[in-house]
């Protein structure tokens, strides 16, 4: 896409869908079936659908109303709730972005393991070495100034949509209502409020993960032919993606029993498809995943390294992160981002569920920037005098409730683990403030929050060491 070409509704919608579907879709069926039956999954999708649409509409509204805040989603937290929250939003979004790539790495190598058994399972030594090589290749590519990877985008968008659509079409024909009905309320069989409630909760980090990227279209709003198309594309893209995801999960539950889906190797879609069409099915889906996740990896590396860079330019991160090389790549930011991915790739060895662990952590981290964008939507609309005030307040309330519900649904363990990821940020914030406001490093509230985060992090590490929290 040339810079001069303006984007129309169709292209924008494709971009929204493309920025969300990456790797998660290919394992979605088993990630949701791990703890939830069809009934709970349907409820989970309804909640996610309402919440995500409200969040998407919030992003859309905020880009229209505050075009000056173009630094990324952390700028909403900053505008609404000050520097400290702005910093933490940028930090959380960044952590989520690179942790997501750790998740991609293990998913990618499980898929490669289908073709090259040495990578079997995607979290052994060979996979770690393979993923590390890939990581530094991507690093070099970006350092040399990969800008708009238009061709890569096109290829990977086709690569992810074709297998997904083929799976859905075949799934519709192979669907068996008796399998679907059996165990509708989970493996216990009958409906019980508490059990279904906890099943629904268990799906929330999964659905958040597969929708990560919703903020994508809004980023491109400057390039839209017509501003109004951005909002339309966000909603159409969101609903389109939601339908795709719902079909993937519900059709799967009509192909195989929930308990069996939960046991499938990653990526589950490959083995579900194989069970219907035979051997070639797994190869077909695995290949699609390899291309899709590699493309998404590149895209998210660009994005992940862009965040500290943008934040540094905005004064939310220390200046060090803003350094560019001669190809205009944010070198320092890129090095530290990829360095951290490298470090976390080693967790493949200690977690026996590396993919689920990595994406659940990524989702727990991204909760904060999403929730604060929702809070800002509410805060901004409450003060506005525009004629769409009421509807925007409602959107803000729904998105905020969704954000708070996600914190609750994520569960205590993931919340505590997220604190260990936010805690090192305090140190960076301290450095930042020393640069910008040496007289007043922390306000009282910031100090209390920081101490609380640090204390929770220490507590979590203690719980991890003593085995009370396991990863
Ligand atoms: N590398 C990342 N941070 N990816 C986050 C996006 C995940 C994306 N929604 C997916 O399902 O694949």
Short mmCIF file of C-alpha atoms and ligand atoms in Angstrom, two decimals:
data_model
loop_
_atom_site.label_atom_id
_atom_site.label_comp_id
_atom_site.label_asym_id
_atom_site.label_seq_id
_atom_site.Cartn_x
_atom_site.Cartn_y
_atom_site.Cartn_z
CA UNK A 1 0.00 0.00 0.00
CA UNK A 2 1.46 3.32 -0.98
CA UNK A 3 1.18 6.11 1.54
CA UNK A 4 -0.83 8.18 -0.91
CA UNK A 5 -3.51 5.53 -1.40
CA UNK A 6 -6.34 6.10 1.01
CA UNK A 7 -8.02 3.15 2.63
CA UNK A 8 -11.66 2.36 1.93
CA UNK A 9 -14.18 0.56 4.11
CA UNK A 10 -13.39 -2.89 2.79
CA UNK A 11 -9.63 -2.60 3.23
CA UNK A 12 -10.05 -1.12 6.68
CA UNK A 13 -12.32 -3.98 7.72
CA UNK A 14 -9.79 -6.48 6.38
CA UNK A 15 -7.13 -4.72 8.43
CA UNK A 16 -9.18 -4.98 11.60
CA UNK A 17 -9.74 -8.69 11.07
CA UNK A 18 -6.12 -9.18 10.07
CA UNK A 19 -4.75 -7.44 13.13
CA UNK A 20 -6.73 -9.64 15.48
CA UNK A 21 -6.43 -13.09 13.93
CA UNK A 22 -2.85 -14.25 14.38
CA UNK A 23 -2.23 -17.48 16.16
CA UNK A 24 -4.91 -17.68 18.83
CA UNK A 25 -7.68 -18.74 16.45
CA UNK A 26 -5.86 -21.97 15.66
CA UNK A 27 -5.89 -23.20 19.22
CA UNK A 28 -9.01 -21.43 20.39
CA UNK A 29 -11.25 -24.50 20.49
CA UNK A 30 -9.09 -26.38 22.95
CA UNK A 31 -8.17 -23.34 25.02
CA UNK A 32 -11.83 -22.69 25.67
CA UNK A 33 -12.76 -26.35 26.04
CA UNK A 34 -10.10 -26.85 28.72
CA UNK A 35 -12.48 -25.83 31.47
CA UNK A 36 -15.76 -24.91 29.81
CA UNK A 37 -18.59 -26.75 28.08
CA UNK A 38 -20.63 -25.45 25.15
CA UNK A 39 -23.14 -23.60 27.33
CA UNK A 40 -20.51 -21.67 29.25
CA UNK A 41 -18.61 -20.98 26.05
CA UNK A 42 -21.71 -19.41 24.50
CA UNK A 43 -22.21 -17.21 27.58
CA UNK A 44 -18.51 -16.33 27.45
CA UNK A 45 -18.84 -15.19 23.85
CA UNK A 46 -21.88 -13.07 24.60
CA UNK A 47 -20.04 -11.25 27.39
CA UNK A 48 -16.92 -10.88 25.28
CA UNK A 49 -18.91 -9.68 22.28
CA UNK A 50 -20.68 -6.95 24.24
CA UNK A 51 -17.55 -5.91 26.10
CA UNK A 52 -15.28 -5.87 23.08
CA UNK A 53 -17.71 -3.92 20.93
CA UNK A 54 -17.99 -1.34 23.70
CA UNK A 55 -14.21 -1.20 23.93
CA UNK A 56 -13.84 -0.93 20.16
CA UNK A 57 -16.41 1.87 20.07
CA UNK A 58 -14.52 3.61 22.88
CA UNK A 59 -11.32 3.55 20.88
CA UNK A 60 -13.18 4.85 17.89
CA UNK A 61 -14.83 7.65 19.80
CA UNK A 62 -11.61 8.65 21.51
CA UNK A 63 -9.64 8.82 18.26
CA UNK A 64 -12.30 11.10 16.83
CA UNK A 65 -12.66 13.32 19.86
CA UNK A 66 -9.01 13.47 20.83
CA UNK A 67 -7.02 13.32 17.58
CA UNK A 68 -4.23 15.06 19.48
CA UNK A 69 -3.66 11.89 21.52
CA UNK A 70 -2.03 9.85 18.81
CA UNK A 71 0.73 8.29 20.84
CA UNK A 72 -0.91 4.93 21.33
CA UNK A 73 -3.44 3.67 23.78
CA UNK A 74 -1.40 4.67 26.81
CA UNK A 75 -2.12 8.27 25.93
CA UNK A 76 -5.73 7.81 27.08
CA UNK A 77 -4.64 6.61 30.51
CA UNK A 78 -2.25 9.54 30.69
CA UNK A 79 -4.82 12.10 29.62
CA UNK A 80 -7.39 10.80 32.04
CA UNK A 81 -5.39 9.73 35.04
CA UNK A 82 -1.97 11.31 34.94
CA UNK A 83 1.61 10.33 34.26
CA UNK A 84 1.86 7.34 36.51
CA UNK A 85 -1.13 5.58 34.97
CA UNK A 86 0.07 6.64 31.53
CA UNK A 87 3.38 5.05 32.22
CA UNK A 88 1.85 1.86 33.56
CA UNK A 89 -0.47 1.59 30.60
CA UNK A 90 2.41 1.88 28.18
CA UNK A 91 4.37 -0.58 30.26
CA UNK A 92 1.54 -3.13 30.41
CA UNK A 93 0.79 -2.85 26.73
CA UNK A 94 4.43 -3.30 25.90
CA UNK A 95 4.82 -6.33 28.20
CA UNK A 96 1.69 -7.87 26.69
CA UNK A 97 2.96 -7.26 23.17
CA UNK A 98 6.26 -9.05 23.64
CA UNK A 99 4.87 -11.79 25.89
CA UNK A 100 2.44 -12.48 23.09
CA UNK A 101 5.37 -13.24 20.87
CA UNK A 102 6.62 -15.77 23.40
CA UNK A 103 3.23 -17.43 23.06
CA UNK A 104 3.49 -17.27 19.28
CA UNK A 105 6.91 -18.93 19.43
CA UNK A 106 5.67 -22.03 21.18
CA UNK A 107 2.55 -22.27 19.04
CA UNK A 108 4.59 -21.85 15.89
CA UNK A 109 7.04 -24.53 16.88
CA UNK A 110 4.33 -26.98 17.88
CA UNK A 111 2.98 -26.55 14.37
CA UNK A 112 6.45 -27.00 12.89
CA UNK A 113 6.78 -30.09 15.06
CA UNK A 114 4.16 -31.70 12.86
CA UNK A 115 6.53 -31.50 9.92
CA UNK A 116 9.83 -31.76 11.82
CA UNK A 117 9.40 -34.07 14.82
CA UNK A 118 12.48 -32.59 16.47
CA UNK A 119 10.27 -29.63 17.50
CA UNK A 120 7.48 -31.85 18.78
CA UNK A 121 5.34 -30.02 21.32
CA UNK A 122 6.99 -26.68 20.59
CA UNK A 123 8.60 -26.23 23.98
CA UNK A 124 11.71 -28.41 23.99
CA UNK A 125 15.35 -27.39 23.58
CA UNK A 126 15.19 -27.63 19.79
CA UNK A 127 12.18 -25.31 19.72
CA UNK A 128 13.89 -22.82 21.99
CA UNK A 129 16.91 -22.78 19.71
CA UNK A 130 14.73 -22.52 16.62
CA UNK A 131 12.63 -19.73 18.11
CA UNK A 132 15.74 -17.86 19.19
CA UNK A 133 17.16 -17.99 15.67
CA UNK A 134 13.88 -16.74 14.26
CA UNK A 135 13.77 -14.02 16.88
CA UNK A 136 17.14 -12.58 15.94
CA UNK A 137 16.42 -12.85 12.23
CA UNK A 138 13.33 -10.73 12.72
CA UNK A 139 15.45 -8.39 14.81
CA UNK A 140 17.98 -7.91 11.99
CA UNK A 141 15.22 -7.44 9.48
CA UNK A 142 13.72 -4.61 11.49
CA UNK A 143 17.06 -3.01 12.24
CA UNK A 144 17.58 -2.77 8.51
CA UNK A 145 14.39 -0.83 8.28
CA UNK A 146 11.44 -3.01 7.37
CA UNK A 147 8.69 -0.42 7.27
CA UNK A 148 5.34 -1.30 5.84
CA UNK A 149 5.56 -4.98 5.19
CA UNK A 150 2.72 -4.81 2.69
CA UNK A 151 3.52 -8.00 0.81
CA UNK A 152 4.09 -9.98 4.00
CA UNK A 153 0.78 -8.69 5.24
CA UNK A 154 -1.09 -9.79 2.16
CA UNK A 155 0.44 -13.26 2.16
CA UNK A 156 -0.17 -13.84 5.85
CA UNK A 157 -3.72 -12.52 5.73
CA UNK A 158 -4.58 -15.03 3.03
CA UNK A 159 -2.65 -17.74 4.87
CA UNK A 160 -4.68 -17.26 8.00
CA UNK A 161 -8.10 -16.77 6.48
CA UNK A 162 -8.09 -19.63 3.98
CA UNK A 163 -7.55 -22.46 6.50
CA UNK A 164 -9.96 -20.83 8.94
CA UNK A 165 -12.72 -20.64 6.33
CA UNK A 166 -12.09 -24.13 5.04
CA UNK A 167 -12.28 -25.42 8.61
CA UNK A 168 -15.57 -23.61 9.18
CA UNK A 169 -17.18 -24.84 5.96
CA UNK A 170 -16.13 -28.44 6.56
CA UNK A 171 -17.11 -28.10 10.20
CA UNK A 172 -20.64 -27.07 9.25
CA UNK A 173 -21.10 -30.26 7.25
CA UNK A 174 -19.43 -32.56 9.76
CA UNK A 175 -21.17 -31.04 12.78
CA UNK A 176 -23.05 -33.53 14.96
CA UNK A 177 -25.67 -32.16 17.26
CA UNK A 178 -25.54 -35.19 19.59
CA UNK A 179 -21.86 -34.58 20.33
CA UNK A 180 -22.56 -30.89 20.85
CA UNK A 181 -25.49 -31.42 23.24
CA UNK A 182 -23.68 -34.05 25.25
CA UNK A 183 -21.86 -32.23 28.03
CA UNK A 184 -23.44 -28.89 27.13
CA UNK A 185 -23.07 -27.63 30.71
CA UNK A 186 -19.63 -29.11 31.15
CA UNK A 187 -18.35 -32.49 32.05
CA UNK A 188 -20.59 -32.85 35.09
CA UNK A 189 -23.55 -32.82 32.74
CA UNK A 190 -26.19 -30.77 34.54
CA UNK A 191 -26.55 -27.07 34.99
CA UNK A 192 -25.35 -25.46 38.21
CA UNK A 193 -24.83 -21.72 38.66
CA UNK A 194 -21.48 -21.90 40.42
CA UNK A 195 -19.95 -24.43 38.08
CA UNK A 196 -21.09 -22.60 34.98
CA UNK A 197 -19.91 -19.30 36.44
CA UNK A 198 -16.41 -20.56 36.92
CA UNK A 199 -16.44 -22.15 33.47
CA UNK A 200 -17.41 -18.81 31.97
CA UNK A 201 -14.64 -17.07 33.91
CA UNK A 202 -12.09 -19.56 32.65
CA UNK A 203 -12.69 -18.45 29.08
CA UNK A 204 -12.12 -14.74 29.64
CA UNK A 205 -8.33 -14.58 29.29
CA UNK A 206 -8.62 -16.71 26.18
CA UNK A 207 -11.14 -14.48 24.46
CA UNK A 208 -9.19 -11.39 25.50
CA UNK A 209 -6.10 -12.87 23.90
CA UNK A 210 -7.77 -13.59 20.58
CA UNK A 211 -9.22 -10.08 20.46
CA UNK A 212 -5.94 -8.39 21.30
CA UNK A 213 -5.29 -6.14 18.37
CA UNK A 214 -8.77 -4.52 18.32
CA UNK A 215 -7.08 -1.20 18.79
CA UNK A 216 -5.32 -1.82 15.45
CA UNK A 217 -7.70 -0.12 13.05
CA UNK A 218 -7.91 3.00 15.06
CA UNK A 219 -4.18 3.46 14.70
CA UNK A 220 -4.68 3.70 10.97
CA UNK A 221 -7.49 6.20 11.11
CA UNK A 222 -5.25 8.88 9.62
CA UNK A 223 -5.06 6.89 6.42
CA UNK A 224 -8.76 6.28 5.95
CA UNK A 225 -10.53 7.79 2.96
CA UNK A 226 -13.35 8.75 5.21
CA UNK A 227 -13.14 9.11 9.00
CA UNK A 228 -16.54 7.55 9.48
CA UNK A 229 -15.30 4.37 7.82
CA UNK A 230 -12.90 3.76 10.70
CA UNK A 231 -15.72 3.31 13.16
CA UNK A 232 -17.74 1.22 10.75
CA UNK A 233 -14.73 -0.93 9.94
CA UNK A 234 -14.00 -1.43 13.63
CA UNK A 235 -17.50 -2.63 14.32
CA UNK A 236 -17.89 -4.72 11.16
CA UNK A 237 -14.42 -6.21 11.66
CA UNK A 238 -15.11 -6.94 15.30
CA UNK A 239 -18.43 -8.61 14.60
CA UNK A 240 -16.93 -10.52 11.68
CA UNK A 241 -14.08 -11.78 13.84
CA UNK A 242 -16.48 -12.63 16.64
CA UNK A 243 -18.57 -14.73 14.26
CA UNK A 244 -15.44 -16.50 13.02
CA UNK A 245 -14.32 -17.27 16.56
CA UNK A 246 -17.76 -18.40 17.70
CA UNK A 247 -18.04 -20.70 14.71
CA UNK A 248 -14.58 -22.17 15.29
CA UNK A 249 -15.33 -23.02 18.90
CA UNK A 250 -18.93 -24.16 18.61
CA UNK A 251 -18.41 -26.22 15.47
CA UNK A 252 -15.44 -27.91 17.12
CA UNK A 253 -17.66 -28.99 19.97
CA UNK A 254 -19.85 -30.76 17.43
CA UNK A 255 -16.89 -32.63 15.97
CA UNK A 256 -15.36 -34.02 19.14
CA UNK A 257 -16.20 -34.32 22.82
CA UNK A 258 -15.07 -31.40 24.97
CA UNK A 259 -12.74 -33.60 27.05
CA UNK A 260 -11.03 -34.87 23.91
CA UNK A 261 -10.65 -31.39 22.44
CA UNK A 262 -9.03 -30.26 25.66
CA UNK A 263 -6.43 -33.01 25.28
CA UNK A 264 -5.45 -32.18 21.70
CA UNK A 265 -1.95 -31.04 20.86
CA UNK A 266 -1.42 -27.43 19.82
CA UNK A 267 -2.74 -26.18 17.45
CA UNK A 268 -6.00 -27.96 18.16
CA UNK A 269 -7.66 -26.86 14.93
CA UNK A 270 -5.20 -28.97 12.95
CA UNK A 271 -6.11 -32.15 14.77
CA UNK A 272 -9.82 -31.41 14.84
CA UNK A 273 -9.69 -30.94 11.10
CA UNK A 274 -7.63 -34.08 10.66
CA UNK A 275 -10.26 -36.06 12.54
CA UNK A 276 -12.77 -35.06 9.88
CA UNK A 277 -10.85 -35.06 6.61
CA UNK A 278 -7.89 -37.33 7.31
CA UNK A 279 -4.16 -36.90 7.33
CA UNK A 280 -3.84 -33.91 4.97
CA UNK A 281 -6.03 -31.83 7.25
CA UNK A 282 -3.44 -31.40 9.95
CA UNK A 283 -0.72 -30.52 7.44
CA UNK A 284 -2.97 -27.93 5.81
CA UNK A 285 -3.88 -26.14 9.04
CA UNK A 286 -0.38 -26.38 10.51
CA UNK A 287 1.05 -24.81 7.40
CA UNK A 288 -1.49 -21.99 7.59
CA UNK A 289 -0.56 -21.40 11.19
CA UNK A 290 3.16 -21.31 10.46
CA UNK A 291 2.69 -18.56 7.89
CA UNK A 292 0.08 -16.68 9.89
CA UNK A 293 1.98 -16.71 13.18
CA UNK A 294 5.30 -15.77 11.54
CA UNK A 295 3.65 -12.77 9.93
CA UNK A 296 1.96 -11.83 13.18
CA UNK A 297 5.26 -12.22 14.99
CA UNK A 298 6.88 -9.70 12.69
CA UNK A 299 3.94 -7.33 13.01
CA UNK A 300 3.88 -7.52 16.80
CA UNK A 301 7.65 -7.09 17.06
CA UNK A 302 7.30 -3.86 15.11
CA UNK A 303 4.49 -2.81 17.38
CA UNK A 304 6.17 -3.93 20.61
CA UNK A 305 9.31 -1.97 19.88
CA UNK A 306 7.30 1.02 18.74
CA UNK A 307 5.52 1.42 22.08
CA UNK A 308 8.46 2.34 24.35
CA UNK A 309 9.77 4.47 21.49
CA UNK A 310 6.52 6.41 21.14
CA UNK A 311 6.14 6.57 24.89
CA UNK A 312 9.65 7.98 25.20
CA UNK A 313 8.88 10.65 22.65
CA UNK A 314 5.77 11.45 24.62
CA UNK A 315 7.72 11.75 27.87
CA UNK A 316 6.05 8.69 29.40
CA UNK A 317 9.15 6.48 29.08
CA UNK A 318 12.79 7.50 29.65
CA UNK A 319 14.44 9.18 26.65
CA UNK A 320 16.81 6.27 26.17
CA UNK A 321 14.03 4.34 24.45
CA UNK A 322 13.60 6.97 21.75
CA UNK A 323 16.94 6.37 20.05
CA UNK A 324 16.74 5.56 16.34
CA UNK A 325 19.33 4.03 14.04
CA UNK A 326 20.05 5.30 10.55
CA UNK A 327 17.18 3.24 9.14
CA UNK A 328 14.78 4.91 11.54
CA UNK A 329 14.32 1.73 13.56
CA UNK A 330 13.98 2.28 17.32
CA UNK A 331 17.19 0.42 18.17
CA UNK A 332 17.29 0.56 21.96
CA UNK A 333 13.67 -0.29 22.28
CA UNK A 334 14.01 -3.15 19.84
CA UNK A 335 17.04 -4.60 21.59
CA UNK A 336 15.43 -4.64 24.96
CA UNK A 337 12.14 -5.97 23.59
CA UNK A 338 13.79 -8.86 21.81
CA UNK A 339 16.18 -9.43 24.68
CA UNK A 340 13.22 -9.95 26.98
CA UNK A 341 11.52 -12.27 24.52
CA UNK A 342 14.72 -14.28 24.42
CA UNK A 343 14.82 -14.48 28.19
CA UNK A 344 11.19 -15.55 28.42
CA UNK A 345 11.61 -18.16 25.71
CA UNK A 346 13.54 -20.03 28.36
CA UNK A 347 10.36 -20.39 30.42
CA UNK A 348 9.39 -22.96 27.81
CA UNK A 349 11.47 -25.28 29.86
CA UNK A 350 9.81 -24.70 33.20
CA UNK A 351 6.16 -24.51 32.20
CA UNK A 352 4.48 -27.56 30.80
CA UNK A 353 1.79 -25.40 29.24
CA UNK A 354 4.01 -22.72 27.78
CA UNK A 355 1.53 -21.39 25.25
CA UNK A 356 -1.36 -21.06 27.70
CA UNK A 357 0.86 -19.60 30.34
CA UNK A 358 2.35 -17.00 28.00
CA UNK A 359 -0.91 -15.83 26.49
CA UNK A 360 -2.71 -15.76 29.83
CA UNK A 361 0.03 -13.57 31.22
CA UNK A 362 -0.09 -11.36 28.13
CA UNK A 363 -3.85 -11.00 28.56
CA UNK A 364 -3.50 -10.16 32.26
CA UNK A 365 -0.99 -7.47 31.40
CA UNK A 366 -3.04 -5.88 28.63
CA UNK A 367 -6.05 -5.67 30.89
CA UNK A 368 -4.76 -2.50 32.51
CA UNK A 369 -4.31 -0.38 29.37
CA UNK A 370 -7.65 -1.62 28.02
CA UNK A 371 -9.47 -0.94 31.26
CA UNK A 372 -7.99 2.53 31.55
CA UNK A 373 -8.97 3.37 27.99
CA UNK A 374 -12.51 2.40 28.93
CA UNK A 375 -12.35 4.51 32.09
CA UNK A 376 -11.14 7.44 30.07
CA UNK A 377 -13.98 7.01 27.59
CA UNK A 378 -16.35 7.31 30.53
CA UNK A 379 -14.54 10.21 32.13
CA UNK A 380 -14.28 12.13 28.88
CA UNK A 381 -17.92 11.58 27.93
CA UNK A 382 -19.19 12.58 31.36
CA UNK A 383 -17.57 15.97 30.87
CA UNK A 384 -18.41 16.45 27.23
CA UNK A 385 -21.20 18.63 25.94
CA UNK A 386 -21.47 16.96 22.53
CA UNK A 387 -24.80 15.64 21.38
CA UNK A 388 -23.60 12.02 21.39
CA UNK A 389 -22.79 12.36 25.08
CA UNK A 390 -25.37 9.90 26.41
CA UNK A 391 -24.52 7.09 24.06
CA UNK A 392 -20.83 7.53 24.75
CA UNK A 393 -21.42 7.45 28.49
CA UNK A 394 -23.26 4.17 28.05
CA UNK A 395 -20.45 2.80 25.90
CA UNK A 396 -17.96 3.90 28.53
CA UNK A 397 -19.90 2.26 31.34
CA UNK A 398 -20.25 -1.04 29.48
CA UNK A 399 -16.56 -1.08 28.51
CA UNK A 400 -15.53 -0.20 32.07
CA UNK A 401 -17.66 -2.93 33.58
CA UNK A 402 -16.14 -5.35 31.11
CA UNK A 403 -12.66 -4.20 32.16
CA UNK A 404 -13.38 -4.68 35.85
CA UNK A 405 -15.04 -8.03 35.22
CA UNK A 406 -11.92 -9.15 33.34
CA UNK A 407 -9.74 -8.31 36.33
CA UNK A 408 -12.02 -10.43 38.46
CA UNK A 409 -12.26 -13.23 35.92
CA UNK A 410 -8.51 -13.37 35.35
CA UNK A 411 -8.28 -14.68 38.90
CA UNK A 412 -5.94 -13.97 41.74
CA UNK A 413 -3.00 -16.00 40.47
CA UNK A 414 -2.74 -14.21 37.17
CA UNK A 415 -3.28 -10.89 38.82
CA UNK A 416 -0.42 -11.57 41.18
CA UNK A 417 1.76 -12.76 38.34
CA UNK A 418 0.94 -9.60 36.43
CA UNK A 419 2.16 -7.61 39.43
CA UNK A 420 5.58 -9.22 39.08
CA UNK A 421 5.59 -7.89 35.54
CA UNK A 422 4.47 -4.41 36.57
CA UNK A 423 6.87 -4.18 39.50
CA UNK A 424 10.10 -3.70 37.48
CA UNK A 425 8.29 -0.83 35.77
CA UNK A 426 8.37 1.15 38.99
CA UNK A 427 12.12 1.32 38.74
CA UNK A 428 11.90 2.64 35.16
CA UNK A 429 9.27 5.15 36.26
CA UNK A 430 11.61 6.29 38.99
CA UNK A 431 14.33 6.87 36.39
CA UNK A 432 11.88 8.74 34.22
CA UNK A 433 10.75 11.01 36.98
CA UNK A 434 14.34 11.67 37.97
CA UNK A 435 14.88 12.96 34.44
CA UNK A 436 11.74 15.03 34.26
CA UNK A 437 10.70 15.96 37.78
CA UNK A 438 13.70 15.42 40.06
CA UNK A 439 12.03 17.46 42.82
CA UNK A 440 8.93 15.37 43.05
CA UNK A 441 9.48 11.81 42.01
CA UNK A 442 6.36 10.18 43.40
CA UNK A 443 3.13 11.76 44.58
CA UNK A 444 1.74 10.19 47.72
CA UNK A 445 -0.80 8.09 45.83
CA UNK A 446 1.83 6.93 43.38
CA UNK A 447 4.09 5.95 46.22
CA UNK A 448 1.39 3.93 47.92
CA UNK A 449 0.52 2.18 44.66
CA UNK A 450 4.16 1.48 43.89
CA UNK A 451 4.82 0.00 47.29
CA UNK A 452 1.69 -2.13 46.98
CA UNK A 453 2.70 -3.42 43.55
CA UNK A 454 6.23 -4.17 44.76
CA UNK A 455 4.95 -5.92 47.89
CA UNK A 456 2.54 -8.04 45.88
CA UNK A 457 5.32 -8.94 43.48
CA UNK A 458 7.58 -10.06 46.32
CA UNK A 459 4.73 -12.04 47.80
CA UNK A 460 4.06 -13.68 44.43
CA UNK A 461 7.67 -14.67 44.00
CA UNK A 462 7.57 -16.19 47.45
CA UNK A 463 4.42 -18.11 46.53
CA UNK A 464 6.06 -19.30 43.33
CA UNK A 465 9.17 -20.49 45.12
CA UNK A 466 7.18 -22.33 47.75
CA UNK A 467 4.99 -23.85 45.08
CA UNK A 468 1.70 -22.27 46.12
CA UNK A 469 1.39 -20.74 42.69
CA UNK A 470 2.47 -22.95 39.85
CA UNK A 471 3.10 -21.99 36.28
N1 LIG B 1 2.19 -11.04 19.82
C1 LIG B 1 1.13 -10.57 20.35
N2 LIG B 1 1.22 -9.73 21.32
N3 LIG B 1 -0.06 -10.95 19.92
C2 LIG B 1 -1.27 -10.49 20.50
C3 LIG B 1 -2.36 -10.70 19.55
C4 LIG B 1 -2.95 -12.03 19.57
C5 LIG B 1 -3.93 -12.23 18.49
N4 LIG B 1 -5.20 -11.70 18.79
C6 LIG B 1 -4.01 -13.69 18.18
O1 LIG B 1 -5.00 -14.31 18.46
O2 LIG B 1 -3.08 -14.26 17.68
#
